[in-house]
Amino acid sequence: MNPRFTVRSFNVQRLARRLIEDDTPFIAYLKAEFFKPETLDMLKRYHIKYSENISEENIKQQFVLDLLLDKTPITQSIHHRLSSETKQLLHAYDGGEKLPPRLKNLLATDLKNKILRDPSFWRENAQTPQGDDLVRSNRKLLEAALGEPARQIPSFNEVRETLLKEFNQLLDKDFHPERFPDIFTDCISQQEDTVWKNRRCLELAFPHEIEKSYAPYRERLLHLIQVLRQGASTKQGITDIVAANLGIVGNEPDALAAKAQIDIEEFLPKQTPLFTEQLNFYQTFTINNNSLAAQTPEFTIKTLDNITLDNIKKNEAI
């Protein structure tokens, strides 16, 4: 087994959130001593509250005028989703420099409560993000309408790659688990390689955010057992065994595409004789499949050199 983290090792959403919200002694120590400042800044920008933070200060005169004039497709989409009270105050606005406080308050409330989590906002024919990623995506769209500088909200992949790099570097550090015996009693008592010990300690510190190091191999073994139960003496069965050993499991498109790259080539297959006695014409015979999986048989019938054909109509041998 390899102690290093991979892209599947983290629940990225949970881990990123906990690193920002949790200031218990060990996590505070990790952030202060080992995490790069730019990493912590990225995690703060990825936190959902950063995207949800819309206040009256974000509502500018130009944005309100754009809503009134339906100036852009995005403002048209926003206008369509405003509450009736907000629309009433919006249409009563006279274009003055000072925006009515009540209008600013209602617009900020509608943007936060109606727009940010609206899955159909400006993407009727596009794939819709889920959960907090939907809020982040909609916030990026709102930035253009509000006339704000981009808030530099990082993508899921950016955060995952950054966490992967940071935590793999942690595996080589001495973060003194003996200082936190309430978490790391089991780790402290084990005499093993530093990298492995650190991996186990981090798994204990983040039980719901970091996958156990044995999990991929357990999943691989369970899939291998399933393949063997189904029957592995066929070409497809051998392909499934190879895939399971490579960690290619499941029926997702990526797994199926990876499995399709496996090429099983037969090398001088040995033919198994099924009958030692001669067969008569019109004789029915049966071929037994020794595999548990259904398979179309391939067989060869060899004619003997001294074959005798009977002419049934004339009752004579040829």
CSV table of C-alpha atoms in Angstrom, one decimal:
chain,number,residue,atom,x,y,z
A,1,MET,CA,0.0,0.0,0.0
A,2,ASN,CA,1.1,3.6,-0.7
A,3,PRO,CA,0.7,6.1,2.2
A,4,ARG,CA,0.5,9.1,-0.2
A,5,PHE,CA,-2.7,10.9,-0.7
A,6,THR,CA,-4.5,10.8,-4.1
A,7,VAL,CA,-7.4,12.8,-5.5
A,8,ARG,CA,-9.9,10.3,-4.1
A,9,SER,CA,-8.5,10.5,-0.6
A,10,PHE,CA,-10.4,13.6,0.4
A,11,ASN,CA,-14.0,14.7,0.9
A,12,VAL,CA,-13.0,18.1,-0.5
A,13,GLN,CA,-16.1,20.0,0.6
A,14,ARG,CA,-15.9,18.8,4.2
A,15,LEU,CA,-12.2,19.1,4.5
A,16,ALA,CA,-12.1,22.7,3.2
A,17,ARG,CA,-15.0,23.8,5.4
A,18,ARG,CA,-13.5,22.2,8.5
A,19,LEU,CA,-10.1,23.8,8.0
A,20,ILE,CA,-11.7,27.2,8.0
A,21,GLU,CA,-14.4,26.7,10.7
A,22,ASP,CA,-12.5,24.5,13.2
A,23,ASP,CA,-9.9,26.1,15.4
A,24,THR,CA,-9.4,23.2,17.9
A,25,PRO,CA,-5.7,23.1,19.0
A,26,PHE,CA,-4.4,20.6,16.5
A,27,ILE,CA,-6.0,22.1,13.4
A,28,ALA,CA,-5.1,25.6,14.6
A,29,TYR,CA,-1.5,24.3,15.0
A,30,LEU,CA,-1.4,22.8,11.5
A,31,LYS,CA,-2.7,26.0,9.9
A,32,ALA,CA,-0.3,28.2,11.8
A,33,GLU,CA,2.9,26.1,11.4
A,34,PHE,CA,2.5,24.2,8.1
A,35,PHE,CA,-0.1,25.7,5.7
A,36,LYS,CA,0.9,28.3,3.2
A,37,PRO,CA,-0.9,31.7,3.6
A,38,GLU,CA,-2.1,31.5,0.0
A,39,THR,CA,-3.6,28.1,0.7
A,40,LEU,CA,-5.6,29.5,3.7
A,41,ASP,CA,-6.7,32.5,1.6
A,42,MET,CA,-7.9,30.1,-1.1
A,43,LEU,CA,-9.9,28.1,1.4
A,44,LYS,CA,-11.5,31.3,2.8
A,45,ARG,CA,-12.5,32.3,-0.7
A,46,TYR,CA,-13.9,28.8,-1.3
A,47,HIS,CA,-16.0,28.8,1.9
A,48,ILE,CA,-19.7,29.1,1.1
A,49,LYS,CA,-20.1,32.2,3.3
A,50,TYR,CA,-17.8,34.1,1.0
A,51,SER,CA,-20.1,33.5,-1.9
A,52,GLU,CA,-23.3,34.0,0.1
A,53,ASN,CA,-22.1,37.4,1.4
A,54,ILE,CA,-24.4,39.9,-0.3
A,55,SER,CA,-25.4,43.0,1.5
A,56,GLU,CA,-26.9,46.4,0.7
A,57,GLU,CA,-23.4,47.7,0.0
A,58,ASN,CA,-23.3,45.5,-3.1
A,59,ILE,CA,-26.4,47.2,-4.6
A,60,LYS,CA,-25.2,50.1,-6.8
A,61,GLN,CA,-27.2,52.6,-8.8
A,62,GLN,CA,-26.0,51.3,-12.2
A,63,PHE,CA,-27.2,47.8,-11.3
A,64,VAL,CA,-30.7,49.1,-10.4
A,65,LEU,CA,-30.9,51.0,-13.7
A,66,ASP,CA,-29.8,47.9,-15.6
A,67,LEU,CA,-32.6,46.0,-13.9
A,68,LEU,CA,-35.1,48.7,-14.8
A,69,LEU,CA,-34.0,48.7,-18.4
A,70,ASP,CA,-33.5,45.0,-18.7
A,71,LYS,CA,-30.2,45.9,-20.2
A,72,THR,CA,-28.5,42.5,-20.3
A,73,PRO,CA,-29.6,38.9,-20.4
A,74,ILE,CA,-28.4,38.4,-16.9
A,75,THR,CA,-30.3,41.4,-15.5
A,76,GLN,CA,-33.4,40.2,-17.4
A,77,SER,CA,-33.1,36.8,-15.7
A,78,ILE,CA,-32.6,38.5,-12.3
A,79,HIS,CA,-35.6,40.8,-12.8
A,80,HIS,CA,-37.8,37.8,-13.6
A,81,ARG,CA,-37.0,36.2,-10.3
A,82,LEU,CA,-37.5,39.2,-8.0
A,83,SER,CA,-40.3,39.2,-5.5
A,84,SER,CA,-43.4,41.3,-6.3
A,85,GLU,CA,-42.6,43.8,-3.5
A,86,THR,CA,-39.1,44.3,-4.9
A,87,LYS,CA,-40.4,44.8,-8.4
A,88,GLN,CA,-43.0,47.3,-7.1
A,89,LEU,CA,-40.3,49.4,-5.4
A,90,LEU,CA,-37.9,49.0,-8.4
A,91,HIS,CA,-40.5,50.3,-10.9
A,92,ALA,CA,-41.2,53.3,-8.5
A,93,TYR,CA,-37.5,54.3,-8.5
A,94,ASP,CA,-37.0,57.7,-10.2
A,95,GLY,CA,-33.4,57.2,-11.1
A,96,GLY,CA,-31.9,59.5,-8.5
A,97,GLU,CA,-28.4,59.0,-7.2
A,98,LYS,CA,-29.6,58.0,-3.7
A,99,LEU,CA,-31.2,54.6,-3.8
A,100,PRO,CA,-34.1,54.0,-1.4
A,101,PRO,CA,-32.8,52.0,1.6
A,102,ARG,CA,-35.8,49.6,1.4
A,103,LEU,CA,-35.1,48.9,-2.2
A,104,LYS,CA,-31.5,48.1,-1.5
A,105,ASN,CA,-32.5,45.8,1.3
A,106,LEU,CA,-35.0,43.9,-0.7
A,107,LEU,CA,-32.7,43.5,-3.7
A,108,ALA,CA,-29.9,42.2,-1.5
A,109,THR,CA,-32.3,39.8,0.1
A,110,ASP,CA,-33.7,38.5,-3.2
A,111,LEU,CA,-30.2,38.0,-4.6
A,112,LYS,CA,-29.2,36.0,-1.6
A,113,ASN,CA,-32.4,34.0,-1.1
A,114,LYS,CA,-33.8,33.6,-4.6
A,115,ILE,CA,-30.9,33.8,-7.1
A,116,LEU,CA,-27.9,32.2,-5.4
A,117,ARG,CA,-29.5,28.8,-5.0
A,118,ASP,CA,-31.7,28.9,-8.2
A,119,PRO,CA,-30.6,25.9,-10.4
A,120,SER,CA,-32.2,27.4,-13.5
A,121,PHE,CA,-30.6,30.9,-13.2
A,122,TRP,CA,-29.0,31.6,-16.5
A,123,ARG,CA,-28.3,28.0,-17.5
A,124,GLU,CA,-31.5,26.5,-18.8
A,125,ASN,CA,-29.6,24.3,-21.3
A,126,ALA,CA,-26.4,23.7,-19.4
A,127,GLN,CA,-25.3,21.2,-16.8
A,128,THR,CA,-26.3,22.5,-13.3
A,129,PRO,CA,-23.8,22.4,-10.4
A,130,GLN,CA,-25.0,20.9,-7.1
A,131,GLY,CA,-25.1,22.2,-3.5
A,132,ASP,CA,-22.6,24.8,-2.6
A,133,ASP,CA,-21.0,24.7,-6.0
A,134,LEU,CA,-24.3,26.0,-7.4
A,135,VAL,CA,-24.0,29.1,-5.1
A,136,ARG,CA,-20.4,29.7,-6.1
A,137,SER,CA,-21.3,29.5,-9.8
A,138,ASN,CA,-24.3,31.8,-9.5
A,139,ARG,CA,-22.2,34.3,-7.5
A,140,LYS,CA,-19.7,34.5,-10.3
A,141,LEU,CA,-22.6,35.3,-12.7
A,142,LEU,CA,-23.9,38.0,-10.3
A,143,GLU,CA,-20.5,39.7,-10.1
A,144,ALA,CA,-20.9,40.8,-13.8
A,145,ALA,CA,-24.3,42.2,-13.2
A,146,LEU,CA,-23.4,43.9,-9.9
A,147,GLY,CA,-20.4,45.5,-11.5
A,148,GLU,CA,-18.1,44.1,-8.8
A,149,PRO,CA,-14.5,43.1,-9.2
A,150,ALA,CA,-14.2,39.3,-9.4
A,151,ARG,CA,-14.0,37.7,-6.0
A,152,GLN,CA,-11.6,35.0,-7.3
A,153,ILE,CA,-13.7,32.1,-6.1
A,154,PRO,CA,-11.6,29.0,-6.7
A,155,SER,CA,-12.9,25.9,-8.5
A,156,PHE,CA,-13.4,22.5,-6.9
A,157,ASN,CA,-10.4,21.1,-8.8
A,158,GLU,CA,-8.2,24.0,-7.7
A,159,VAL,CA,-9.0,23.4,-4.1
A,160,ARG,CA,-8.6,19.6,-4.4
A,161,GLU,CA,-5.2,19.9,-6.0
A,162,THR,CA,-4.0,22.4,-3.4
A,163,LEU,CA,-5.2,20.2,-0.5
A,164,LEU,CA,-3.5,17.2,-2.1
A,165,LYS,CA,-0.2,19.0,-2.3
A,166,GLU,CA,-0.4,20.4,1.2
A,167,PHE,CA,-1.4,17.1,2.9
A,168,ASN,CA,1.3,15.1,1.0
A,169,GLN,CA,3.8,17.6,2.3
A,170,LEU,CA,2.5,17.1,5.8
A,171,LEU,CA,3.3,13.4,5.6
A,172,ASP,CA,7.0,14.3,5.6
A,173,LYS,CA,6.8,16.7,8.5
A,174,ASP,CA,7.1,16.2,12.2
A,175,PHE,CA,3.9,17.8,13.6
A,176,HIS,CA,4.5,16.3,17.1
A,177,PRO,CA,1.4,14.2,17.6
A,178,GLU,CA,2.6,13.6,21.2
A,179,ARG,CA,1.4,17.1,22.0
A,180,PHE,CA,-2.1,16.0,21.3
A,181,PRO,CA,-2.6,12.7,23.1
A,182,ASP,CA,-6.3,13.0,23.3
A,183,ILE,CA,-6.4,12.5,19.5
A,184,PHE,CA,-3.3,10.5,18.7
A,185,THR,CA,-2.8,7.9,21.5
A,186,ASP,CA,-2.8,5.1,19.0
A,187,CYS,CA,-0.3,6.8,16.7
A,188,ILE,CA,2.1,7.7,19.5
A,189,SER,CA,2.4,4.1,20.6
A,190,GLN,CA,3.2,2.8,17.1
A,191,GLN,CA,6.8,2.4,16.0
A,192,GLU,CA,6.7,2.7,12.2
A,193,ASP,CA,7.8,4.7,9.2
A,194,THR,CA,7.2,8.5,9.7
A,195,VAL,CA,5.1,8.8,6.6
A,196,TRP,CA,2.8,6.0,7.5
A,197,LYS,CA,2.5,7.2,11.1
A,198,ASN,CA,1.6,10.7,9.9
A,199,ARG,CA,-0.9,9.3,7.5
A,200,ARG,CA,-2.7,7.4,10.3
A,201,CYS,CA,-2.6,10.4,12.6
A,202,LEU,CA,-4.2,12.6,9.9
A,203,GLU,CA,-6.9,10.0,9.4
A,204,LEU,CA,-7.6,10.1,13.1
A,205,ALA,CA,-7.7,13.9,13.1
A,206,PHE,CA,-10.0,14.1,10.1
A,207,PRO,CA,-12.1,10.9,10.3
A,208,HIS,CA,-14.9,12.1,8.0
A,209,GLU,CA,-12.8,14.1,5.7
A,210,ILE,CA,-9.9,11.8,4.8
A,211,GLU,CA,-10.3,8.3,3.4
A,212,LYS,CA,-8.6,5.4,5.3
A,213,SER,CA,-5.4,4.3,3.5
A,214,TYR,CA,-6.8,0.8,3.1
A,215,ALA,CA,-10.1,1.8,1.6
A,216,PRO,CA,-9.1,1.6,-2.1
A,217,TYR,CA,-7.5,-1.8,-1.6
A,218,ARG,CA,-10.6,-3.1,0.3
A,219,GLU,CA,-12.8,-1.8,-2.5
A,220,ARG,CA,-10.5,-3.5,-5.0
A,221,LEU,CA,-10.5,-6.8,-3.1
A,222,LEU,CA,-14.3,-6.8,-2.7
A,223,HIS,CA,-14.7,-6.2,-6.5
A,224,LEU,CA,-12.2,-9.0,-7.1
A,225,ILE,CA,-14.2,-11.4,-4.9
A,226,GLN,CA,-17.4,-10.4,-6.8
A,227,VAL,CA,-15.7,-11.2,-10.1
A,228,LEU,CA,-14.5,-14.6,-8.9
A,229,ARG,CA,-18.0,-15.4,-7.7
A,230,GLN,CA,-19.4,-14.6,-11.1
A,231,GLY,CA,-16.9,-16.8,-12.8
A,232,ALA,CA,-13.5,-15.9,-14.1
A,233,SER,CA,-12.7,-18.6,-16.7
A,234,THR,CA,-14.0,-16.5,-19.6
A,235,LYS,CA,-12.2,-13.8,-21.5
A,236,GLN,CA,-14.5,-11.2,-19.9
A,237,GLY,CA,-13.8,-12.7,-16.5
A,238,ILE,CA,-10.1,-12.4,-16.9
A,239,THR,CA,-10.5,-8.8,-18.1
A,240,ASP,CA,-12.5,-8.0,-14.9
A,241,ILE,CA,-9.8,-9.6,-12.7
A,242,VAL,CA,-7.1,-7.5,-14.4
A,243,ALA,CA,-9.3,-4.3,-14.0
A,244,ALA,CA,-10.0,-5.1,-10.3
A,245,ASN,CA,-6.3,-5.5,-9.6
A,246,LEU,CA,-5.6,-2.2,-11.3
A,247,GLY,CA,-8.3,-0.5,-9.1
A,248,ILE,CA,-10.7,-0.1,-12.0
A,249,VAL,CA,-14.1,-0.7,-10.4
A,250,GLY,CA,-17.7,0.3,-10.9
A,251,ASN,CA,-19.7,1.1,-14.0
A,252,GLU,CA,-19.1,4.8,-14.3
A,253,PRO,CA,-18.0,6.1,-17.7
A,254,ASP,CA,-14.4,6.6,-16.7
A,255,ALA,CA,-14.1,3.1,-15.3
A,256,LEU,CA,-15.7,1.5,-18.4
A,257,ALA,CA,-13.4,3.6,-20.6
A,258,ALA,CA,-10.3,2.4,-18.6
A,259,LYS,CA,-11.5,-1.2,-18.7
A,260,ALA,CA,-11.9,-1.0,-22.5
A,261,GLN,CA,-8.2,-0.3,-22.8
A,262,ILE,CA,-7.4,-3.8,-21.3
A,263,ASP,CA,-6.6,-6.2,-24.2
A,264,ILE,CA,-6.6,-9.9,-23.4
A,265,GLU,CA,-4.9,-11.9,-26.2
A,266,GLU,CA,-5.1,-15.7,-26.3
A,267,PHE,CA,-1.7,-17.4,-27.0
A,268,LEU,CA,-2.0,-20.8,-28.5
A,269,PRO,CA,-5.2,-21.8,-26.8
A,270,LYS,CA,-5.3,-25.5,-26.1
A,271,GLN,CA,-8.2,-27.4,-27.6
A,272,THR,CA,-10.0,-29.8,-25.4
A,273,PRO,CA,-11.3,-33.0,-27.0
A,274,LEU,CA,-14.9,-33.5,-26.0
A,275,PHE,CA,-15.5,-37.0,-27.5
A,276,THR,CA,-13.2,-39.9,-27.9
A,277,GLU,CA,-15.7,-42.1,-29.7
A,278,GLN,CA,-17.1,-41.5,-33.2
A,279,LEU,CA,-20.2,-39.5,-33.8
A,280,ASN,CA,-23.0,-40.6,-36.1
A,281,PHE,CA,-24.8,-38.3,-38.5
A,282,TYR,CA,-27.8,-36.7,-36.9
A,283,GLN,CA,-26.5,-37.6,-33.5
A,284,THR,CA,-27.3,-34.9,-30.8
A,285,PHE,CA,-24.5,-34.0,-28.4
A,286,THR,CA,-24.0,-31.6,-25.5
A,287,ILE,CA,-21.2,-29.3,-24.5
A,288,ASN,CA,-20.9,-28.4,-20.8
A,289,ASN,CA,-19.8,-24.9,-19.8
A,290,ASN,CA,-17.4,-25.2,-16.8
A,291,SER,CA,-17.6,-21.4,-16.2
A,292,LEU,CA,-20.3,-19.9,-14.0
A,293,ALA,CA,-20.7,-17.1,-16.6
A,294,ALA,CA,-22.7,-17.7,-19.7
A,295,GLN,CA,-20.5,-18.2,-22.8
A,296,THR,CA,-21.0,-19.0,-26.4
A,297,PRO,CA,-19.1,-22.2,-27.2
A,298,GLU,CA,-16.6,-22.5,-30.0
A,299,PHE,CA,-15.9,-26.1,-31.2
A,300,THR,CA,-14.4,-27.9,-34.2
A,301,ILE,CA,-15.7,-31.1,-35.8
A,302,LYS,CA,-13.0,-33.2,-37.5
A,303,THR,CA,-14.0,-35.6,-40.2
A,304,LEU,CA,-12.1,-38.9,-40.3
A,305,ASP,CA,-10.1,-40.0,-43.4
A,306,ASN,CA,-11.9,-43.4,-43.5
A,307,ILE,CA,-15.4,-41.9,-43.3
A,308,THR,CA,-18.2,-44.0,-44.8
A,309,LEU,CA,-21.4,-42.3,-46.0
A,310,ASP,CA,-24.6,-44.2,-46.2
A,311,ASN,CA,-27.0,-43.5,-49.0
A,312,ILE,CA,-30.2,-43.9,-47.2
A,313,LYS,CA,-32.4,-43.8,-50.3
A,314,LYS,CA,-30.5,-46.6,-52.1
A,315,ASN,CA,-29.5,-48.4,-48.9
A,316,GLU,CA,-25.9,-48.6,-49.9
A,317,ALA,CA,-22.5,-47.4,-48.6
A,318,ILE,CA,-20.3,-44.9,-50.5
